[in-house]
Amino acid sequence: MRYALMNSGVPVEAEFSRENIDGIFLPLLARLGAIRREKGKRAVALLAAPPGAGKSTLAALLERLSGDGPEKLTALGMDGFHYPQEYLLAHETEIDGRAVPLASVKGAPPTFDLDGLTAALARVAAGENCPWPAYSRTLHDPVPNAVTVTGEIVLIEGNYLLLDAPGWRELRQYADLTVSIAADPAFLRARLLARHLAVGRSREAAEAFVDRSDMANARLCLERTLPADLRLYLESDGTFTKLP
């Protein structure tokens, strides 16, 4: 089934199988609705996946499928917690024993404001109506207070929401349900390369960035993601299967 969705403010066309919708996504929404009713207050889910695994598009689909009633899902991204480009250019991190500008590894864990993400996630989990930032693909910078979180079911997607590392692993305490996506690294690389080529990068530049930055982040997600309540695998045909 084909859907016209909004991904980070950009319209996208995405196709999902009827089997995935009926067998995975609608049951996931029903599970979140049951959690909300049992709690009597907001339910929060975390969706963690490597770059290229389609997590933002899936989150947008779940928001669409949830409808417009009291159990409508609100999808949020953690990309709004990127440090601003000015900060990334002015600060460094250490990789393989050498200092490199944060801007050169944008998308890696040190390029995110983990303290700000933790504080905002705590407010969401507490049921507050609170602001949440977004990431502008036009400005290539975060936009503070882009939306106000008011819904009763909230799903937050991002690369590192289940990262098994200090500070990051504590985020799962705010979730009622966790979801992870895994995929073959070669498949992810092909998707990431196509993404960069689509926005006009030369093949040489695209391959250099994907291999230096995107795939390093993808491997980190694949190798160091904490176990989730629902584990999915993205197949090479774009469909999902459940992992045990």
PDB file of C-alpha atoms in Angstrom:
ATOM      1  CA  MET A   1       0.000   0.000   0.000  1.00  0.00           C
ATOM      2  CA  ARG A   2       1.328   3.425  -0.944  1.00  0.00           C
ATOM      3  CA  TYR A   3       1.097   6.418   1.405  1.00  0.00           C
ATOM      4  CA  ALA A   4       1.842  10.103   0.985  1.00  0.00           C
ATOM      5  CA  LEU A   5       3.560  11.073   4.240  1.00  0.00           C
ATOM      6  CA  MET A   6       5.483  13.986   5.750  1.00  0.00           C
ATOM      7  CA  ASN A   7       9.023  13.187   6.893  1.00  0.00           C
ATOM      8  CA  SER A   8      10.763  16.046   8.724  1.00  0.00           C
ATOM      9  CA  GLY A   9       8.577  18.499   6.867  1.00  0.00           C
ATOM     10  CA  VAL A  10       9.354  16.907   3.485  1.00  0.00           C
ATOM     11  CA  PRO A  11       6.609  15.044   1.560  1.00  0.00           C
ATOM     12  CA  VAL A  12       7.535  11.443   0.752  1.00  0.00           C
ATOM     13  CA  GLU A  13       5.829   8.550  -0.982  1.00  0.00           C
ATOM     14  CA  ALA A  14       6.289   5.264   0.865  1.00  0.00           C
ATOM     15  CA  GLU A  15       5.000   1.759   0.268  1.00  0.00           C
ATOM     16  CA  PHE A  16       4.192  -0.766   2.999  1.00  0.00           C
ATOM     17  CA  SER A  17       2.836  -4.275   2.676  1.00  0.00           C
ATOM     18  CA  ARG A  18      -0.666  -5.118   3.845  1.00  0.00           C
ATOM     19  CA  GLU A  19       0.864  -7.984   5.830  1.00  0.00           C
ATOM     20  CA  ASN A  20       3.089  -5.566   7.757  1.00  0.00           C
ATOM     21  CA  ILE A  21       0.249  -3.155   8.415  1.00  0.00           C
ATOM     22  CA  ASP A  22      -2.146  -5.841   9.637  1.00  0.00           C
ATOM     23  CA  GLY A  23       0.417  -8.055  11.332  1.00  0.00           C
ATOM     24  CA  ILE A  24       2.811  -5.558  12.933  1.00  0.00           C
ATOM     25  CA  PHE A  25       1.829  -1.894  12.795  1.00  0.00           C
ATOM     26  CA  LEU A  26      -1.861  -1.967  13.720  1.00  0.00           C
ATOM     27  CA  PRO A  27      -1.173  -4.400  16.602  1.00  0.00           C
ATOM     28  CA  LEU A  28       1.582  -2.077  17.789  1.00  0.00           C
ATOM     29  CA  LEU A  29      -0.865   0.836  17.847  1.00  0.00           C
ATOM     30  CA  ALA A  30      -3.426  -1.301  19.687  1.00  0.00           C
ATOM     31  CA  ARG A  31      -0.775  -2.228  22.248  1.00  0.00           C
ATOM     32  CA  LEU A  32       0.091   1.407  22.850  1.00  0.00           C
ATOM     33  CA  GLY A  33      -3.593   2.269  23.213  1.00  0.00           C
ATOM     34  CA  ALA A  34      -4.004  -0.477  25.800  1.00  0.00           C
ATOM     35  CA  ILE A  35      -0.974   0.833  27.713  1.00  0.00           C
ATOM     36  CA  ARG A  36      -2.461   4.326  27.747  1.00  0.00           C
ATOM     37  CA  ARG A  37      -5.801   3.091  29.020  1.00  0.00           C
ATOM     38  CA  GLU A  38      -4.189   0.925  31.684  1.00  0.00           C
ATOM     39  CA  LYS A  39      -1.982   3.774  32.885  1.00  0.00           C
ATOM     40  CA  GLY A  40      -4.706   6.368  32.654  1.00  0.00           C
ATOM     41  CA  LYS A  41      -2.206   8.835  31.231  1.00  0.00           C
ATOM     42  CA  ARG A  42       0.240   9.351  28.374  1.00  0.00           C
ATOM     43  CA  ALA A  43       1.994   6.327  26.869  1.00  0.00           C
ATOM     44  CA  VAL A  44       5.496   6.794  25.453  1.00  0.00           C
ATOM     45  CA  ALA A  45       7.299   4.573  22.944  1.00  0.00           C
ATOM     46  CA  LEU A  46      10.890   4.761  21.710  1.00  0.00           C
ATOM     47  CA  LEU A  47      11.771   3.624  18.185  1.00  0.00           C
ATOM     48  CA  ALA A  48      15.510   3.100  17.647  1.00  0.00           C
ATOM     49  CA  ALA A  49      17.088   2.235  14.303  1.00  0.00           C
ATOM     50  CA  PRO A  50      20.294   2.857  12.350  1.00  0.00           C
ATOM     51  CA  PRO A  51      20.564   5.482   9.611  1.00  0.00           C
ATOM     52  CA  GLY A  52      18.845   4.339   6.442  1.00  0.00           C
ATOM     53  CA  ALA A  53      16.410   1.967   8.147  1.00  0.00           C
ATOM     54  CA  GLY A  54      13.346   4.124   7.488  1.00  0.00           C
ATOM     55  CA  LYS A  55      12.504   4.933  11.102  1.00  0.00           C
ATOM     56  CA  SER A  56      11.214   8.457  10.393  1.00  0.00           C
ATOM     57  CA  THR A  57       8.981   7.237   7.584  1.00  0.00           C
ATOM     58  CA  LEU A  58       7.679   4.393   9.736  1.00  0.00           C
ATOM     59  CA  ALA A  59       6.931   6.822  12.569  1.00  0.00           C
ATOM     60  CA  ALA A  60       5.003   9.019  10.117  1.00  0.00           C
ATOM     61  CA  LEU A  61       3.049   5.974   8.943  1.00  0.00           C
ATOM     62  CA  LEU A  62       2.129   5.002  12.498  1.00  0.00           C
ATOM     63  CA  GLU A  63       0.915   8.547  13.109  1.00  0.00           C
ATOM     64  CA  ARG A  64      -1.255   8.317   9.977  1.00  0.00           C
ATOM     65  CA  LEU A  65      -2.634   4.879  10.823  1.00  0.00           C
ATOM     66  CA  SER A  66      -3.583   5.949  14.351  1.00  0.00           C
ATOM     67  CA  GLY A  67      -6.320   8.224  13.001  1.00  0.00           C
ATOM     68  CA  ASP A  68      -7.624  11.376  14.636  1.00  0.00           C
ATOM     69  CA  GLY A  69      -9.280  10.090  17.788  1.00  0.00           C
ATOM     70  CA  PRO A  70      -8.182  10.207  21.430  1.00  0.00           C
ATOM     71  CA  GLU A  71      -5.584   7.507  20.758  1.00  0.00           C
ATOM     72  CA  LYS A  72      -3.924   9.339  17.886  1.00  0.00           C
ATOM     73  CA  LEU A  73      -0.170   8.830  17.977  1.00  0.00           C
ATOM     74  CA  THR A  74       2.147  11.819  17.909  1.00  0.00           C
ATOM     75  CA  ALA A  75       5.469  11.063  16.199  1.00  0.00           C
ATOM     76  CA  LEU A  76       8.544  13.047  17.255  1.00  0.00           C
ATOM     77  CA  GLY A  77      12.185  12.828  16.188  1.00  0.00           C
ATOM     78  CA  MET A  78      15.324  13.149  18.304  1.00  0.00           C
ATOM     79  CA  ASP A  79      17.140  14.971  15.467  1.00  0.00           C
ATOM     80  CA  GLY A  80      15.974  18.311  16.875  1.00  0.00           C
ATOM     81  CA  PHE A  81      18.501  17.727  19.639  1.00  0.00           C
ATOM     82  CA  HIS A  82      21.442  18.011  17.263  1.00  0.00           C
ATOM     83  CA  TYR A  83      23.778  20.719  18.451  1.00  0.00           C
ATOM     84  CA  PRO A  84      23.587  23.773  16.138  1.00  0.00           C
ATOM     85  CA  GLN A  85      26.046  23.827  13.250  1.00  0.00           C
ATOM     86  CA  GLU A  86      27.882  26.750  14.855  1.00  0.00           C
ATOM     87  CA  TYR A  87      28.545  24.606  17.924  1.00  0.00           C
ATOM     88  CA  LEU A  88      29.628  21.618  15.833  1.00  0.00           C
ATOM     89  CA  LEU A  89      32.131  23.728  13.931  1.00  0.00           C
ATOM     90  CA  ALA A  90      33.611  25.128  17.139  1.00  0.00           C
ATOM     91  CA  HIS A  91      34.005  21.867  19.069  1.00  0.00           C
ATOM     92  CA  GLU A  92      35.914  18.642  18.568  1.00  0.00           C
ATOM     93  CA  THR A  93      35.710  14.987  19.489  1.00  0.00           C
ATOM     94  CA  GLU A  94      38.307  12.246  19.481  1.00  0.00           C
ATOM     95  CA  ILE A  95      38.158   9.477  16.899  1.00  0.00           C
ATOM     96  CA  ASP A  96      40.893   6.859  16.569  1.00  0.00           C
ATOM     97  CA  GLY A  97      43.156   8.913  18.780  1.00  0.00           C
ATOM     98  CA  ARG A  98      42.887  12.182  16.891  1.00  0.00           C
ATOM     99  CA  ALA A  99      40.751  15.289  17.392  1.00  0.00           C
ATOM    100  CA  VAL A 100      38.234  16.046  14.639  1.00  0.00           C
ATOM    101  CA  PRO A 101      35.562  18.769  14.372  1.00  0.00           C
ATOM    102  CA  LEU A 102      32.140  17.591  15.495  1.00  0.00           C
ATOM    103  CA  ALA A 103      30.757  18.927  12.206  1.00  0.00           C
ATOM    104  CA  SER A 104      32.720  16.258  10.315  1.00  0.00           C
ATOM    105  CA  VAL A 105      30.885  13.473  12.179  1.00  0.00           C
ATOM    106  CA  LYS A 106      27.448  15.084  12.355  1.00  0.00           C
ATOM    107  CA  GLY A 107      24.952  12.426  13.358  1.00  0.00           C
ATOM    108  CA  ALA A 108      27.304  10.641  15.768  1.00  0.00           C
ATOM    109  CA  PRO A 109      26.285  10.519  19.462  1.00  0.00           C
ATOM    110  CA  PRO A 110      28.569  13.404  20.580  1.00  0.00           C
ATOM    111  CA  THR A 111      26.815  15.752  18.125  1.00  0.00           C
ATOM    112  CA  PHE A 112      23.562  15.540  20.099  1.00  0.00           C
ATOM    113  CA  ASP A 113      22.530  17.460  23.214  1.00  0.00           C
ATOM    114  CA  LEU A 114      21.937  14.397  25.358  1.00  0.00           C
ATOM    115  CA  ASP A 115      21.160  16.435  28.490  1.00  0.00           C
ATOM    116  CA  GLY A 116      18.520  18.426  26.631  1.00  0.00           C
ATOM    117  CA  LEU A 117      17.011  15.263  25.142  1.00  0.00           C
ATOM    118  CA  THR A 118      16.874  13.569  28.545  1.00  0.00           C
ATOM    119  CA  ALA A 119      15.187  16.549  30.186  1.00  0.00           C
ATOM    120  CA  ALA A 120      12.609  16.877  27.400  1.00  0.00           C
ATOM    121  CA  LEU A 121      11.882  13.152  27.365  1.00  0.00           C
ATOM    122  CA  ALA A 122      11.331  13.212  31.133  1.00  0.00           C
ATOM    123  CA  ARG A 123       8.737  15.966  30.698  1.00  0.00           C
ATOM    124  CA  VAL A 124       6.976  14.043  27.927  1.00  0.00           C
ATOM    125  CA  ALA A 125       6.903  10.888  30.047  1.00  0.00           C
ATOM    126  CA  ALA A 126       5.479  12.872  32.974  1.00  0.00           C
ATOM    127  CA  GLY A 127       2.521  13.837  30.786  1.00  0.00           C
ATOM    128  CA  GLU A 128       3.375  17.521  30.466  1.00  0.00           C
ATOM    129  CA  ASN A 129       2.292  19.645  27.534  1.00  0.00           C
ATOM    130  CA  CYS A 130       5.792  20.727  26.618  1.00  0.00           C
ATOM    131  CA  PRO A 131       7.842  22.046  23.681  1.00  0.00           C
ATOM    132  CA  TRP A 132       9.898  19.792  21.409  1.00  0.00           C
ATOM    133  CA  PRO A 133      12.468  20.840  18.803  1.00  0.00           C
ATOM    134  CA  ALA A 134      12.622  19.764  15.162  1.00  0.00           C
ATOM    135  CA  TYR A 135      15.456  19.497  12.676  1.00  0.00           C
ATOM    136  CA  SER A 136      15.239  21.623   9.530  1.00  0.00           C
ATOM    137  CA  ARG A 137      16.661  19.932   6.448  1.00  0.00           C
ATOM    138  CA  THR A 138      16.553  23.342   4.780  1.00  0.00           C
ATOM    139  CA  LEU A 139      18.533  25.189   7.467  1.00  0.00           C
ATOM    140  CA  HIS A 140      20.575  22.105   8.432  1.00  0.00           C
ATOM    141  CA  ASP A 141      20.032  23.166  12.023  1.00  0.00           C
ATOM    142  CA  PRO A 142      17.638  22.421  14.887  1.00  0.00           C
ATOM    143  CA  VAL A 143      14.577  24.599  15.379  1.00  0.00           C
ATOM    144  CA  PRO A 144      13.858  25.029  19.115  1.00  0.00           C
ATOM    145  CA  ASN A 145      10.303  24.678  20.409  1.00  0.00           C
ATOM    146  CA  ALA A 146       9.013  23.696  16.974  1.00  0.00           C
ATOM    147  CA  VAL A 147       5.978  21.837  18.334  1.00  0.00           C
ATOM    148  CA  THR A 148       4.109  21.429  21.594  1.00  0.00           C
ATOM    149  CA  VAL A 149       3.566  17.858  22.759  1.00  0.00           C
ATOM    150  CA  THR A 150      -0.041  17.393  23.849  1.00  0.00           C
ATOM    151  CA  GLY A 151      -1.046  13.896  22.701  1.00  0.00           C
ATOM    152  CA  GLU A 152      -1.769  10.910  24.890  1.00  0.00           C
ATOM    153  CA  ILE A 153       0.344   8.484  22.853  1.00  0.00           C
ATOM    154  CA  VAL A 154       3.802   9.684  21.838  1.00  0.00           C
ATOM    155  CA  LEU A 155       6.402   7.842  19.782  1.00  0.00           C
ATOM    156  CA  ILE A 156       9.927   9.227  19.580  1.00  0.00           C
ATOM    157  CA  GLU A 157      12.262   7.935  16.868  1.00  0.00           C
ATOM    158  CA  GLY A 158      16.016   8.229  16.587  1.00  0.00           C
ATOM    159  CA  ASN A 159      19.273   6.393  16.055  1.00  0.00           C
ATOM    160  CA  TYR A 160      20.470   6.204  19.636  1.00  0.00           C
ATOM    161  CA  LEU A 161      17.379   6.024  21.824  1.00  0.00           C
ATOM    162  CA  LEU A 162      18.375   2.497  22.889  1.00  0.00           C
ATOM    163  CA  LEU A 163      22.142   2.945  22.645  1.00  0.00           C
ATOM    164  CA  ASP A 164      24.001   0.877  25.232  1.00  0.00           C
ATOM    165  CA  ALA A 165      26.280   3.690  26.399  1.00  0.00           C
ATOM    166  CA  PRO A 166      26.460   5.937  29.478  1.00  0.00           C
ATOM    167  CA  GLY A 167      23.718   8.546  29.527  1.00  0.00           C
ATOM    168  CA  TRP A 168      21.960   7.039  26.528  1.00  0.00           C
ATOM    169  CA  ARG A 169      20.966   3.751  28.123  1.00  0.00           C
ATOM    170  CA  GLU A 170      19.095   5.669  30.828  1.00  0.00           C
ATOM    171  CA  LEU A 171      16.599   7.005  28.266  1.00  0.00           C
ATOM    172  CA  ARG A 172      14.632   3.762  28.192  1.00  0.00           C
ATOM    173  CA  GLN A 173      13.381   4.377  31.746  1.00  0.00           C
ATOM    174  CA  TYR A 174      10.974   6.936  30.248  1.00  0.00           C
ATOM    175  CA  ALA A 175       9.438   4.482  27.769  1.00  0.00           C
ATOM    176  CA  ASP A 176       6.432   2.236  28.208  1.00  0.00           C
ATOM    177  CA  LEU A 177       7.349   0.340  25.053  1.00  0.00           C
ATOM    178  CA  THR A 178      10.529   0.087  22.972  1.00  0.00           C
ATOM    179  CA  VAL A 179      10.955  -0.849  19.306  1.00  0.00           C
ATOM    180  CA  SER A 180      14.171  -1.464  17.380  1.00  0.00           C
ATOM    181  CA  ILE A 181      14.944  -2.042  13.707  1.00  0.00           C
ATOM    182  CA  ALA A 182      17.947  -3.929  12.350  1.00  0.00           C
ATOM    183  CA  ALA A 183      19.037  -4.496   8.740  1.00  0.00           C
ATOM    184  CA  ASP A 184      21.921  -5.771   6.650  1.00  0.00           C
ATOM    185  CA  PRO A 185      24.755  -3.174   6.648  1.00  0.00           C
ATOM    186  CA  ALA A 186      25.264  -3.461   2.875  1.00  0.00           C
ATOM    187  CA  PHE A 187      21.564  -2.756   2.311  1.00  0.00           C
ATOM    188  CA  LEU A 188      21.728   0.284   4.597  1.00  0.00           C
ATOM    189  CA  ARG A 189      24.820   1.573   2.773  1.00  0.00           C
ATOM    190  CA  ALA A 190      23.041   1.359  -0.581  1.00  0.00           C
ATOM    191  CA  ARG A 191      20.031   3.248   0.772  1.00  0.00           C
ATOM    192  CA  LEU A 192      22.183   5.922   2.395  1.00  0.00           C
ATOM    193  CA  LEU A 193      24.234   6.389  -0.758  1.00  0.00           C
ATOM    194  CA  ALA A 194      21.070   6.784  -2.823  1.00  0.00           C
ATOM    195  CA  ARG A 195      19.820   9.386  -0.346  1.00  0.00           C
ATOM    196  CA  HIS A 196      22.946  11.527  -0.742  1.00  0.00           C
ATOM    197  CA  LEU A 197      22.966  11.190  -4.533  1.00  0.00           C
ATOM    198  CA  ALA A 198      19.315  12.266  -4.652  1.00  0.00           C
ATOM    199  CA  VAL A 199      20.160  15.651  -3.115  1.00  0.00           C
ATOM    200  CA  GLY A 200      22.890  16.368  -5.659  1.00  0.00           C
ATOM    201  CA  ARG A 201      26.122  15.143  -4.052  1.00  0.00           C
ATOM    202  CA  SER A 202      28.722  13.692  -6.377  1.00  0.00           C
ATOM    203  CA  ARG A 203      29.214   9.944  -6.076  1.00  0.00           C
ATOM    204  CA  GLU A 204      32.724  10.471  -4.731  1.00  0.00           C
ATOM    205  CA  ALA A 205      31.554  12.880  -2.026  1.00  0.00           C
ATOM    206  CA  ALA A 206      28.541  10.739  -1.185  1.00  0.00           C
ATOM    207  CA  GLU A 207      30.598   7.574  -0.811  1.00  0.00           C
ATOM    208  CA  ALA A 208      33.183   9.373   1.312  1.00  0.00           C
ATOM    209  CA  PHE A 209      30.578  10.706   3.738  1.00  0.00           C
ATOM    210  CA  VAL A 210      28.593   7.473   3.903  1.00  0.00           C
ATOM    211  CA  ASP A 211      31.671   5.374   4.616  1.00  0.00           C
ATOM    212  CA  ARG A 212      33.241   7.830   7.065  1.00  0.00           C
ATOM    213  CA  SER A 213      30.162   8.907   9.009  1.00  0.00           C
ATOM    214  CA  ASP A 214      26.839   7.257   8.154  1.00  0.00           C
ATOM    215  CA  MET A 215      28.080   3.665   8.235  1.00  0.00           C
ATOM    216  CA  ALA A 216      30.057   4.206  11.429  1.00  0.00           C
ATOM    217  CA  ASN A 217      26.821   5.361  13.039  1.00  0.00           C
ATOM    218  CA  ALA A 218      24.882   2.475  11.495  1.00  0.00           C
ATOM    219  CA  ARG A 219      27.345  -0.104  12.823  1.00  0.00           C
ATOM    220  CA  LEU A 220      27.180   1.483  16.272  1.00  0.00           C
ATOM    221  CA  CYS A 221      23.383   1.166  16.257  1.00  0.00           C
ATOM    222  CA  LEU A 222      23.445  -2.413  14.990  1.00  0.00           C
ATOM    223  CA  GLU A 223      26.067  -3.566  17.470  1.00  0.00           C
ATOM    224  CA  ARG A 224      25.151  -1.601  20.609  1.00  0.00           C
ATOM    225  CA  THR A 225      21.359  -1.289  20.734  1.00  0.00           C
ATOM    226  CA  LEU A 226      19.721  -2.538  23.923  1.00  0.00           C
ATOM    227  CA  PRO A 227      17.069  -5.278  23.586  1.00  0.00           C
ATOM    228  CA  ALA A 228      13.655  -3.882  22.675  1.00  0.00           C
ATOM    229  CA  ASP A 229      10.126  -5.066  23.419  1.00  0.00           C
ATOM    230  CA  LEU A 230       9.490  -5.340  19.675  1.00  0.00           C
ATOM    231  CA  ARG A 231      12.431  -6.154  17.406  1.00  0.00           C
ATOM    232  CA  LEU A 232      12.009  -5.717  13.656  1.00  0.00           C
ATOM    233  CA  TYR A 233      14.258  -6.556  10.718  1.00  0.00           C
ATOM    234  CA  LEU A 234      14.120  -4.540   7.502  1.00  0.00           C
ATOM    235  CA  GLU A 235      14.389  -6.911   4.548  1.00  0.00           C
ATOM    236  CA  SER A 236      15.972  -6.018   1.222  1.00  0.00           C
ATOM    237  CA  ASP A 237      12.512  -5.689  -0.374  1.00  0.00           C
ATOM    238  CA  GLY A 238      11.512  -3.030   2.157  1.00  0.00           C
ATOM    239  CA  THR A 239       9.251  -5.248   4.241  1.00  0.00           C
ATOM    240  CA  PHE A 240       9.644  -5.911   7.950  1.00  0.00           C
ATOM    241  CA  THR A 241       9.806  -9.172   9.844  1.00  0.00           C
ATOM    242  CA  LYS A 242       9.590  -9.688  13.592  1.00  0.00           C
ATOM    243  CA  LEU A 243      12.683 -10.969  15.367  1.00  0.00           C
ATOM    244  CA  PRO A 244      12.331 -13.277  18.381  1.00  0.00           C
TER     245      PRO A 244
END
